[in-house]
Coordinates of C-alpha atoms in Angstrom, one line a residue:
M1 CA -118.3 -47.6 12.1
L2 CA -116.5 -47.3 15.4
N3 CA -118.4 -45.7 18.3
R4 CA -116.8 -42.5 19.7
P5 CA -115.3 -43.0 23.2
Y6 CA -117.0 -41.6 25.8
D7 CA -120.3 -41.0 24.2
L8 CA -119.2 -37.4 23.4
P9 CA -120.1 -35.6 20.2
P10 CA -117.2 -34.1 18.1
V11 CA -114.5 -32.3 20.3
S12 CA -114.4 -29.3 17.6
S13 CA -118.5 -29.0 18.6
L14 CA -117.6 -28.6 22.0
I15 CA -114.8 -26.3 21.7
S16 CA -116.6 -24.2 19.6
F17 CA -119.7 -24.2 22.0
E18 CA -117.6 -23.5 25.1
A19 CA -115.9 -20.6 23.5
A20 CA -119.3 -19.0 22.3
A21 CA -120.8 -19.7 25.7
R22 CA -118.1 -18.2 27.5
H23 CA -118.0 -14.9 25.8
V24 CA -121.8 -15.1 25.1
S25 CA -121.3 -13.9 21.8
F26 CA -120.2 -16.3 18.3
K27 CA -118.2 -13.3 17.0
T28 CA -115.7 -13.3 19.8
A29 CA -115.6 -16.9 19.9
A30 CA -114.7 -16.9 16.4
E31 CA -111.8 -14.3 16.8
E32 CA -110.5 -16.4 19.7
L33 CA -110.5 -19.7 17.5
N34 CA -109.4 -18.0 14.3
V35 CA -112.4 -19.3 12.5
T36 CA -115.5 -17.3 11.0
P37 CA -118.5 -16.9 12.9
A38 CA -120.4 -19.1 10.5
A39 CA -118.2 -21.8 11.4
I40 CA -119.1 -21.4 15.3
S41 CA -122.8 -21.3 14.3
H42 CA -122.6 -24.2 12.2
Q43 CA -120.8 -26.3 15.1
V44 CA -123.0 -25.1 17.9
K45 CA -126.3 -25.9 15.5
A46 CA -124.6 -29.4 15.0
L47 CA -124.1 -29.8 18.7
E48 CA -127.9 -28.7 19.5
N49 CA -129.2 -31.2 16.8
E50 CA -127.3 -34.0 18.5
L51 CA -128.6 -33.0 21.8
Q52 CA -131.8 -32.4 20.8
C53 CA -132.1 -29.1 22.7
A54 CA -131.2 -25.2 22.4
L55 CA -128.1 -24.3 23.9
F56 CA -128.8 -20.6 23.1
L57 CA -131.4 -18.4 22.5
R58 CA -130.9 -16.5 19.2
H59 CA -131.6 -12.4 19.3
H60 CA -131.2 -9.9 16.5
R61 CA -128.5 -8.0 18.7
G62 CA -126.7 -11.5 19.9
V63 CA -127.3 -14.6 21.8
E64 CA -128.2 -15.8 25.2
L65 CA -127.4 -19.0 26.9
T66 CA -130.4 -21.1 27.7
E67 CA -130.8 -23.1 30.9
S68 CA -129.5 -26.3 29.1
G69 CA -126.4 -24.2 27.6
A70 CA -125.3 -23.0 31.1
Y71 CA -125.4 -26.6 32.5
L72 CA -123.3 -27.8 29.6
L73 CA -120.9 -24.7 30.0
V74 CA -120.3 -25.5 33.8
A75 CA -119.5 -29.5 32.8
L76 CA -117.5 -28.4 30.1
Q77 CA -115.2 -26.1 32.1
R78 CA -115.0 -28.5 35.0
G79 CA -113.5 -31.1 32.5
L80 CA -111.1 -28.4 30.8
E81 CA -110.1 -27.3 34.2
G82 CA -109.1 -31.1 35.2
I83 CA -107.2 -31.7 31.5
S84 CA -105.2 -28.1 32.3
E85 CA -104.1 -29.5 35.6
A86 CA -103.0 -32.5 34.1
L87 CA -101.0 -31.0 31.4
G88 CA -99.6 -28.2 33.6
Q89 CA -98.4 -31.4 35.9
L90 CA -96.7 -32.8 32.7
R91 CA -95.0 -29.8 31.6
R92 CA -93.6 -29.0 35.1
Q93 CA -91.7 -32.4 34.9
Y94 CA -88.9 -30.7 33.4
D95 CA -86.4 -32.1 36.1
R96 CA -87.6 -35.7 36.6
K97 CA -84.9 -36.1 39.4
G98 CA -85.9 -33.0 41.2
V99 CA -88.2 -31.6 43.4
T100 CA -89.1 -27.9 43.2
I101 CA -90.8 -26.4 46.6
R102 CA -91.8 -22.8 47.1
S103 CA -92.4 -21.0 50.6
T104 CA -91.7 -17.7 51.9
T105 CA -88.3 -16.5 53.5
A106 CA -89.5 -17.0 56.9
V107 CA -90.8 -20.4 56.3
S108 CA -87.8 -21.4 54.6
S109 CA -85.2 -20.4 57.1
L110 CA -87.2 -21.2 60.6
W111 CA -88.9 -24.7 59.4
L112 CA -88.3 -26.0 56.1
T113 CA -84.5 -26.1 55.7
P114 CA -84.1 -27.9 58.8
R115 CA -86.5 -30.3 57.7
L116 CA -84.9 -31.0 54.4
A117 CA -81.7 -31.1 55.6
Q118 CA -82.9 -34.3 57.6
F119 CA -84.6 -35.5 54.3
W120 CA -81.1 -35.5 52.3
K121 CA -79.7 -37.5 54.8
R122 CA -82.2 -40.6 54.3
H123 CA -82.9 -39.8 50.9
G124 CA -79.8 -38.1 49.5
H125 CA -80.7 -39.4 45.5
V126 CA -83.5 -36.8 45.7
S127 CA -82.5 -33.2 44.5
V128 CA -84.8 -30.7 46.4
T129 CA -84.5 -27.1 45.1
Q130 CA -86.2 -24.3 47.2
V131 CA -87.8 -21.4 45.5
V132 CA -88.2 -18.8 48.5
T133 CA -90.4 -15.6 47.6
D134 CA -92.3 -13.1 49.8
L135 CA -93.8 -11.6 46.9
G136 CA -96.6 -14.3 46.8
I137 CA -96.4 -18.0 45.7
D138 CA -96.4 -18.8 42.0
T139 CA -97.4 -22.3 41.9
S140 CA -97.2 -22.8 38.3
R141 CA -93.5 -24.0 38.1
C142 CA -93.2 -25.7 41.5
D143 CA -94.3 -29.5 42.7
L144 CA -95.1 -28.6 46.3
S145 CA -95.7 -25.2 47.9
I146 CA -96.0 -23.9 51.6
H147 CA -98.7 -21.3 52.6
Y148 CA -100.0 -19.6 55.5
G149 CA -103.9 -19.2 54.8
D150 CA -107.1 -20.8 55.6
S151 CA -106.7 -24.3 54.6
S152 CA -110.2 -25.2 54.8
R153 CA -110.9 -23.3 51.4
E154 CA -108.1 -25.1 49.9
T155 CA -108.6 -27.9 47.2
G156 CA -106.5 -30.7 45.8
I157 CA -103.8 -32.4 47.9
F158 CA -102.4 -30.7 50.9
K159 CA -101.5 -31.2 54.5
T160 CA -101.9 -28.9 57.6
L161 CA -98.5 -28.7 59.0
F162 CA -99.5 -26.9 62.4
H163 CA -102.2 -24.6 63.5
D164 CA -100.0 -21.9 65.5
N165 CA -100.3 -20.2 69.0
I166 CA -98.8 -16.2 68.8
M167 CA -96.9 -15.2 71.8
A168 CA -94.9 -12.1 72.5
L169 CA -91.1 -12.9 72.5
C170 CA -87.7 -11.1 73.0
S171 CA -84.2 -11.7 73.7
P172 CA -83.3 -12.7 77.3
R173 CA -81.5 -9.3 78.1
F174 CA -84.7 -7.7 76.6
A175 CA -86.9 -9.3 79.1
E176 CA -84.5 -8.7 82.0
Q177 CA -84.7 -4.8 81.2
N178 CA -88.0 -4.6 80.3
P179 CA -90.3 -6.7 82.6
I180 CA -93.9 -7.5 81.6
E181 CA -96.5 -8.5 84.1
R182 CA -99.6 -8.0 82.0
V183 CA -100.9 -7.2 78.5
E184 CA -100.9 -3.3 79.2
D185 CA -97.2 -3.2 80.1
F186 CA -96.6 -3.4 76.1
A187 CA -97.8 0.2 75.8
R188 CA -94.4 1.3 77.4
V189 CA -92.1 -1.0 75.8
P190 CA -90.7 -0.7 71.8
L191 CA -92.4 -3.5 69.4
I192 CA -91.1 -4.5 66.3
H193 CA -94.1 -4.4 63.8
L194 CA -94.0 -6.4 60.3
D195 CA -95.3 -4.5 57.5
A196 CA -96.3 -7.5 55.6
P197 CA -99.9 -6.6 54.0
D198 CA -102.0 -9.3 52.4
T199 CA -100.3 -11.8 54.1
G200 CA -102.9 -12.6 57.1
W201 CA -100.0 -12.2 59.6
T202 CA -101.5 -11.1 63.0
D203 CA -100.3 -7.6 64.1
W204 CA -99.8 -6.3 67.6
R205 CA -102.9 -4.3 67.5
A206 CA -105.0 -7.5 66.9
W207 CA -103.1 -9.6 69.5
T208 CA -103.2 -7.3 72.2
R209 CA -107.0 -6.8 71.5
K210 CA -107.5 -10.6 71.6
L211 CA -106.0 -10.5 75.2
G212 CA -108.6 -7.6 76.1
Y213 CA -106.0 -4.4 75.7
D214 CA -106.9 -1.9 73.2
G215 CA -104.9 1.1 74.0
P216 CA -101.9 2.9 72.6
L217 CA -98.7 1.0 71.7
N218 CA -95.1 1.6 70.9
S219 CA -94.3 1.4 67.3
A220 CA -90.5 1.9 67.3
H221 CA -89.5 -0.6 64.9
R222 CA -91.1 -1.6 61.7
V223 CA -89.7 -4.1 59.2
N224 CA -91.4 -6.1 56.1
N225 CA -89.6 -9.2 56.6
Y226 CA -90.2 -11.8 59.3
T227 CA -87.0 -13.2 59.5
I228 CA -85.5 -9.5 59.9
A229 CA -87.9 -8.8 62.6
L230 CA -86.6 -12.0 64.7
Q231 CA -83.0 -11.2 64.2
A232 CA -84.0 -7.5 65.4
A233 CA -85.6 -9.1 68.6
Q234 CA -82.5 -11.2 69.3
D235 CA -80.3 -8.3 69.1
D236 CA -82.4 -6.5 71.7
M237 CA -84.4 -4.0 69.6
G238 CA -87.8 -4.8 70.9
A239 CA -90.3 -7.5 71.5
V240 CA -91.8 -9.7 68.4
L241 CA -94.6 -11.5 67.8
G242 CA -93.8 -15.1 67.6
W243 CA -95.4 -18.0 65.8
E244 CA -94.7 -21.0 67.7
G245 CA -94.3 -23.5 64.9
L246 CA -91.7 -21.3 63.3
T247 CA -89.8 -20.1 66.4
S248 CA -89.6 -23.2 68.7
D249 CA -85.9 -23.7 67.6
L250 CA -85.2 -20.0 68.5
I251 CA -87.0 -20.6 72.3
K252 CA -85.4 -24.0 72.6
S253 CA -81.8 -22.6 72.2
G254 CA -82.5 -19.7 74.5
K255 CA -82.3 -16.9 71.8
L256 CA -85.9 -15.8 72.6
V257 CA -87.9 -16.0 75.5
R258 CA -91.5 -15.1 76.2
L259 CA -92.7 -12.1 77.9
L260 CA -96.0 -13.3 78.8
P261 CA -97.3 -16.7 79.1
Q262 CA -100.6 -15.8 77.2
T263 CA -100.9 -16.6 73.8
T264 CA -103.7 -16.3 71.3
S265 CA -104.8 -18.6 68.4
S266 CA -104.0 -18.0 64.9
Q267 CA -107.0 -17.7 62.5
L268 CA -105.0 -19.3 59.7
D269 CA -102.7 -22.5 59.2
F270 CA -99.3 -23.5 57.9
Y271 CA -100.1 -26.0 55.3
V272 CA -98.0 -28.0 52.3
K273 CA -99.9 -28.5 49.0
L274 CA -98.6 -30.9 46.3
H275 CA -99.0 -29.8 42.9
N276 CA -97.3 -32.4 40.9
T277 CA -99.2 -35.6 41.4
S278 CA -97.7 -37.6 39.1
S279 CA -94.0 -37.1 40.3
D280 CA -93.2 -40.1 42.9
R281 CA -90.5 -38.1 44.1
A282 CA -92.7 -34.8 45.0
K283 CA -95.1 -37.1 46.9
L284 CA -92.0 -38.4 48.6
V285 CA -91.0 -34.9 50.1
F286 CA -94.9 -33.9 50.8
K287 CA -95.0 -37.5 52.8
W288 CA -91.9 -36.6 54.6
L289 CA -92.8 -33.2 55.5
S290 CA -96.2 -34.1 56.7
E291 CA -95.0 -36.6 58.8
A292 CA -92.1 -34.1 60.2
A293 CA -95.2 -31.9 61.0
D294 CA -96.8 -34.8 62.9
E295 CA -93.9 -35.4 65.0
T296 CA -93.4 -31.8 65.9
G297 CA -97.0 -30.8 66.2

């Protein structure tokens, strides 16, 4: 008789145990797996006999995990998460010739698209599809994604693109008409506020407070899209906060200028994450964007 690979008990007993442990209920596990509670109990008992330890404490009102059971549950869930990720990557390969990358409107228009234009000149055989959304990044159907967040809490394969400085920007005409010498002067000029909750973007109040001013501010204009906020600033409507890595091209072109030399450091990072590690084309795009960030960072 051949030995079982990986020295594992029957998979059916592990699946039954995981469901019962996750729900802490044989009955609920049975409903999930479409079997009887007796079948779950039988599988769990067989697993306990093989391991020679109790995984559950059985009471007349239900069951309770033992310390050994809790240990096994964590190990199983880690393994199943890895299997789930691998299966997800295989399912995402619906177009093996193409690469899908998700980002926000601002990141796409201000940073990603110009760099993809250079990528296509060098790698024209690779089709890259951008999925642009400001409603949260759904990574279930993409090969790569670009985020603004705390990269130290990220897992998997990712690369920090830039850790940004934040500055006050405006059009040249606005700067000429509204000279700013100190941060307190922002109380008297129209400001363009970005209403984008749950994004982590720094607002005017947080920015001026870091520079030592906590007084009143002008809230003349409010928008919910950063690209629109930058366009409003170019149209002389007010001052806007600029993320250096995103607005460098606008500053170089002279469309926007600094109102003050002072900047604050962003608490979050822009980073790209590779989801589909089985795709050579996705890895190529990831490498290109990482190198582009190093060159401009």
